Short mmCIF file of C-alpha atoms in Angstrom, two decimals:
data_model
loop_
_atom_site.label_atom_id
_atom_site.label_comp_id
_atom_site.label_asym_id
_atom_site.label_seq_id
_atom_site.Cartn_x
_atom_site.Cartn_y
_atom_site.Cartn_z
CA UNK A 1 104.18 108.10 131.03
CA UNK A 2 105.91 111.23 129.72
CA UNK A 3 108.26 109.18 127.52
CA UNK A 4 105.27 107.33 126.07
CA UNK A 5 103.60 110.51 124.87
CA UNK A 6 106.91 112.00 123.75
CA UNK A 7 107.47 108.89 121.62
CA UNK A 8 103.97 109.36 120.19
CA UNK A 9 104.85 112.94 119.21
CA UNK A 10 107.93 111.64 117.40
CA UNK A 11 105.89 108.93 115.64
CA UNK A 12 103.18 111.39 114.61
CA UNK A 13 105.75 113.95 113.46
CA UNK A 14 107.25 111.61 110.86
CA UNK A 15 103.77 110.57 109.70
CA UNK A 16 102.88 114.16 108.76
CA UNK A 17 105.06 114.40 105.59
CA UNK A 18 104.04 110.85 104.62
CA UNK A 19 100.39 111.96 104.55
CA UNK A 20 101.11 115.33 102.95
CA UNK A 21 103.13 113.84 100.10
CA UNK A 22 100.11 111.84 98.94
CA UNK A 23 98.36 115.05 97.81
CA UNK A 24 100.95 117.85 97.81
CA UNK A 25 101.59 117.65 94.05
CA UNK A 26 97.96 117.91 93.02
CA UNK A 27 98.34 121.64 92.40
CA UNK A 28 101.84 121.44 90.92
CA UNK A 29 100.99 119.97 87.51
CA UNK A 30 101.36 123.22 85.51
CA UNK A 31 104.67 124.04 87.20
CA UNK A 32 106.09 120.56 86.65
CA UNK A 33 104.96 120.60 83.04
CA UNK A 34 106.80 123.86 82.36
CA UNK A 35 109.91 123.20 84.47
CA UNK A 36 110.58 119.54 83.69
CA UNK A 37 108.80 119.36 80.35
CA UNK A 38 106.61 116.57 81.70
CA UNK A 39 103.93 115.21 79.41
CA UNK A 40 100.37 114.61 80.57
CA UNK A 41 101.04 110.90 81.03
CA UNK A 42 104.24 111.60 83.00
CA UNK A 43 102.37 114.04 85.25
CA UNK A 44 99.85 111.33 86.07
CA UNK A 45 102.64 108.93 87.00
CA UNK A 46 104.44 111.56 89.08
CA UNK A 47 101.29 112.03 91.14
CA UNK A 48 100.01 108.43 91.25
CA UNK A 49 103.23 106.38 91.62
CA UNK A 50 103.53 107.35 95.30
CA UNK A 51 100.18 105.89 96.36
CA UNK A 52 100.45 102.84 94.08
CA UNK A 53 103.87 101.72 95.29
CA UNK A 54 103.13 102.54 98.92
CA UNK A 55 99.92 100.48 98.85
CA UNK A 56 101.77 97.46 97.49
CA UNK A 57 104.72 97.71 99.88
CA UNK A 58 103.00 98.41 103.23
CA UNK A 59 102.28 94.74 103.98
CA UNK A 60 105.78 93.34 103.32
CA UNK A 61 107.31 96.29 105.17
CA UNK A 62 105.08 95.42 108.11
CA UNK A 63 106.52 91.90 108.00
CA UNK A 64 110.01 93.42 107.88
CA UNK A 65 109.14 95.42 111.00
CA UNK A 66 108.15 92.23 112.79
CA UNK A 67 111.48 90.78 111.76
CA UNK A 68 113.81 93.62 112.76
CA UNK A 69 111.68 95.62 115.21
CA UNK A 70 109.57 98.70 114.59
CA UNK A 71 112.22 101.18 115.81
CA UNK A 72 114.76 99.99 113.23
CA UNK A 73 112.06 100.05 110.55
CA UNK A 74 111.10 103.59 111.57
CA UNK A 75 114.73 104.73 111.38
CA UNK A 76 115.31 103.03 108.01
CA UNK A 77 112.06 104.33 106.54
CA UNK A 78 112.66 107.88 107.77
CA UNK A 79 116.20 107.90 106.39
CA UNK A 80 115.06 106.61 102.99
CA UNK A 81 112.19 109.11 102.98
CA UNK A 82 114.57 112.00 103.67
CA UNK A 83 117.11 110.96 101.02
CA UNK A 84 114.34 110.38 98.47
CA UNK A 85 112.93 113.83 99.26
CA UNK A 86 116.31 115.36 98.38
CA UNK A 87 116.43 113.34 95.15
CA UNK A 88 112.91 114.48 94.25
CA UNK A 89 113.58 118.13 95.09
CA UNK A 90 116.51 118.32 92.66
CA UNK A 91 115.13 116.00 89.97
CA UNK A 92 116.42 117.09 86.53
CA UNK A 93 113.70 115.28 84.58
CA UNK A 94 110.23 113.80 84.89
CA UNK A 95 111.60 110.25 84.83
CA UNK A 96 113.96 111.04 87.70
CA UNK A 97 111.08 112.53 89.70
CA UNK A 98 108.92 109.45 89.10
CA UNK A 99 111.74 107.20 90.36
CA UNK A 100 112.29 109.46 93.39
CA UNK A 101 108.57 109.41 94.19
CA UNK A 102 108.60 105.60 94.01
CA UNK A 103 111.52 105.57 96.45
CA UNK A 104 109.60 107.99 98.69
CA UNK A 105 106.70 105.53 98.63
CA UNK A 106 108.93 102.68 99.83
CA UNK A 107 110.13 104.86 102.72
CA UNK A 108 106.51 105.77 103.52
CA UNK A 109 105.55 102.07 103.39
CA UNK A 110 108.17 101.45 106.09
CA UNK A 111 107.03 104.37 108.24
CA UNK A 112 103.30 103.54 108.31
CA UNK A 113 103.50 100.03 109.85
CA UNK A 114 106.37 101.16 112.09
CA UNK A 115 104.25 103.96 113.57
CA UNK A 116 101.25 101.67 114.13
CA UNK A 117 103.43 98.97 115.70
CA UNK A 118 105.05 101.63 117.84
CA UNK A 119 101.68 102.77 119.17
CA UNK A 120 100.67 99.18 119.89
CA UNK A 121 103.91 98.56 121.78
CA UNK A 122 104.03 101.86 123.66
CA UNK A 123 100.45 101.95 124.94
CA UNK A 124 99.39 98.87 126.87
CA UNK A 125 96.33 100.57 128.36
CA UNK A 126 93.39 100.28 125.93
CA UNK A 127 92.12 103.82 126.58
CA UNK A 128 95.52 105.42 125.99
CA UNK A 129 96.05 103.28 122.90
CA UNK A 130 92.72 104.39 121.43
CA UNK A 131 93.62 108.03 122.05
CA UNK A 132 97.01 107.53 120.38
CA UNK A 133 95.41 105.81 117.38
CA UNK A 134 92.91 108.65 117.11
CA UNK A 135 95.73 111.19 117.05
CA UNK A 136 97.55 109.11 114.40
CA UNK A 137 94.44 108.88 112.21
CA UNK A 138 93.68 112.60 112.59
CA UNK A 139 97.22 113.51 111.55
CA UNK A 140 96.99 111.26 108.50
CA UNK A 141 93.67 112.60 107.27
CA UNK A 142 94.61 116.17 108.12
CA UNK A 143 97.95 115.92 106.32
CA UNK A 144 96.30 114.57 103.17
CA UNK A 145 93.62 117.28 103.31
CA UNK A 146 96.11 120.12 103.77
CA UNK A 147 98.59 118.74 101.21
CA UNK A 148 97.27 120.78 98.25
CA UNK A 149 97.09 123.93 100.40
CA UNK A 150 100.68 123.51 101.58
CA UNK A 151 101.82 122.73 98.03
CA UNK A 152 100.08 125.82 96.68
CA UNK A 153 101.63 128.08 99.32
CA UNK A 154 105.13 126.78 98.68
CA UNK A 155 104.78 126.99 94.90
CA UNK A 156 103.55 130.55 95.23
CA UNK A 157 106.70 131.71 97.00
CA UNK A 158 109.44 129.13 96.25
CA UNK A 159 110.50 126.74 93.51
CA UNK A 160 108.65 123.46 93.04
CA UNK A 161 111.28 121.33 94.83
CA UNK A 162 110.45 123.04 98.12
CA UNK A 163 107.42 120.74 98.50
CA UNK A 164 109.95 117.93 99.06
CA UNK A 165 112.64 119.86 100.89
CA UNK A 166 110.31 120.56 103.83
CA UNK A 167 110.47 116.82 104.59
CA UNK A 168 114.22 116.88 105.26
CA UNK A 169 114.33 118.87 108.54
CA UNK A 170 111.38 116.87 109.87
CA UNK A 171 113.20 113.61 109.12
CA UNK A 172 116.39 114.88 110.76
CA UNK A 173 114.51 115.80 113.94
CA UNK A 174 112.65 112.48 114.00
CA UNK A 175 115.76 110.35 113.49
CA UNK A 176 117.64 112.26 116.18
CA UNK A 177 114.84 112.03 118.75
CA UNK A 178 113.78 108.48 117.88
CA UNK A 179 117.31 107.21 118.47
CA UNK A 180 117.03 108.37 122.11
CA UNK A 181 113.38 108.32 123.13
CA UNK A 182 111.70 105.54 121.11
CA UNK A 183 112.19 102.14 122.78
CA UNK A 184 113.57 99.16 120.89
CA UNK A 185 111.39 96.22 120.05
CA UNK A 186 112.58 92.63 119.93
CA UNK A 187 112.45 91.35 116.37
CA UNK A 188 111.41 87.93 115.12
CA UNK A 189 114.01 86.72 112.59
CA UNK A 190 111.80 83.81 111.54
CA UNK A 191 109.11 86.17 110.14
CA UNK A 192 108.86 85.67 106.32
CA UNK A 193 108.90 88.83 104.17
CA UNK A 194 107.02 87.64 101.06
CA UNK A 195 108.81 90.22 98.90
CA UNK A 196 108.02 88.28 95.72
CA UNK A 197 104.32 88.45 96.50
CA UNK A 198 104.56 92.20 97.03
CA UNK A 199 106.43 92.67 93.73
CA UNK A 200 103.75 90.63 91.95
CA UNK A 201 100.98 92.77 93.48
CA UNK A 202 102.71 96.05 92.58
CA UNK A 203 103.41 94.84 89.03
CA UNK A 204 99.76 93.85 88.60
CA UNK A 205 98.51 97.22 89.86
CA UNK A 206 100.97 99.21 87.73
CA UNK A 207 100.15 97.23 84.58
CA UNK A 208 96.42 97.64 85.10
CA UNK A 209 96.74 101.37 85.75
CA UNK A 210 99.17 101.82 82.84
CA UNK A 211 96.83 100.04 80.43
CA UNK A 212 93.89 102.20 81.54
CA UNK A 213 95.83 105.45 81.19
CA UNK A 214 97.35 104.45 77.86
CA UNK A 215 93.97 103.36 76.49
CA UNK A 216 92.47 106.75 77.35
CA UNK A 217 95.39 108.62 75.82
CA UNK A 218 95.74 106.37 72.77
CA UNK A 219 99.52 106.10 73.05
CA UNK A 220 99.69 102.37 72.20
CA UNK A 221 97.97 100.16 69.68
CA UNK A 222 94.82 98.43 70.98
CA UNK A 223 96.43 94.98 71.03
CA UNK A 224 99.36 96.18 73.15
CA UNK A 225 96.93 97.80 75.57
CA UNK A 226 94.97 94.54 75.70
CA UNK A 227 98.15 92.52 76.34
CA UNK A 228 99.18 94.86 79.14
CA UNK A 229 95.72 94.68 80.70
CA UNK A 230 95.64 90.90 80.39
CA UNK A 231 99.11 90.52 81.93
CA UNK A 232 98.11 92.68 84.90
CA UNK A 233 94.89 90.74 85.37
CA UNK A 234 96.73 87.39 85.23
CA UNK A 235 99.29 88.55 87.79
CA UNK A 236 96.52 89.75 90.08
CA UNK A 237 94.71 86.42 89.69
CA UNK A 238 97.89 84.48 90.52
CA UNK A 239 98.48 86.70 93.57
CA UNK A 240 94.97 86.01 94.87
CA UNK A 241 95.39 82.25 94.31
CA UNK A 242 98.71 82.27 96.19
CA UNK A 243 97.17 84.15 99.12
CA UNK A 244 94.29 81.70 99.30
CA UNK A 245 96.72 78.78 99.63
CA UNK A 246 99.65 80.36 101.50
CA UNK A 247 100.46 79.24 105.05
CA UNK A 248 101.72 82.71 105.97
CA UNK A 249 99.36 85.28 104.45
CA UNK A 250 100.20 88.74 103.20
CA UNK A 251 96.49 89.53 102.77
CA UNK A 252 93.66 87.44 104.12
CA UNK A 253 91.44 87.39 101.02
CA UNK A 254 88.51 86.13 103.10
CA UNK A 255 88.20 89.66 104.49
CA UNK A 256 86.78 90.75 101.15
CA UNK A 257 83.83 88.42 101.73
CA UNK A 258 82.86 90.39 104.83
CA UNK A 259 79.73 92.50 104.35
CA UNK A 260 81.11 95.56 106.15
CA UNK A 261 84.29 95.62 104.05
CA UNK A 262 82.40 95.07 100.79
CA UNK A 263 79.77 97.71 101.49
CA UNK A 264 81.96 100.19 103.38
CA UNK A 265 79.48 100.51 106.25
#
């Protein structure tokens, strides 16, 4: 019993920086603009690329976890998250920071399904599992809510890269403890990854967002914006068609026909 809850602490600990990083840069725009010379459009990408890439990669990373086991996925995701945090903290330019944030998002996309699968595997009892899921959800929402506050405090006293450096010691602790106290899970090598579907979804989202931001800023001619928007829409349409016909689904599109999901209540 003790090892179960200790493993939960480890799982929750690595989820904290994942949640914080979604909002920690919301107060850093003026600092990044002055330090890195980031334009308004680059600032938007620095902030948004994390959530966009993470949303597109969570599902295939969940399939990867089924294939190799959630403990390995947790270790891989945590390691990538820590290395990407170092790259982001010492980014010499806005483009470098955008790429580092995208890499952070891939690490986060590994951590999220690994933590949920870990809870499902660790807690067989329904009551204990519900408590663990409640703790996980509270940490996620709390981390996102406190992200701007933590970012503001760090920027007030340290340089802007400190908002990423705080992830590194957490990752080191998690990797060290997880190697000993988190149990291994048997993987399923036959599980398909559907990486191409994930890439298509991410490309569609990025093109749609890019066209919207560029249209508002006026950085491209109207026909280029229209082409970008159309390409994103076509990719999204193809992705939906593939999911409707696929034998192994990445997203069950029929869920979006459910009244509760459509209405939100």
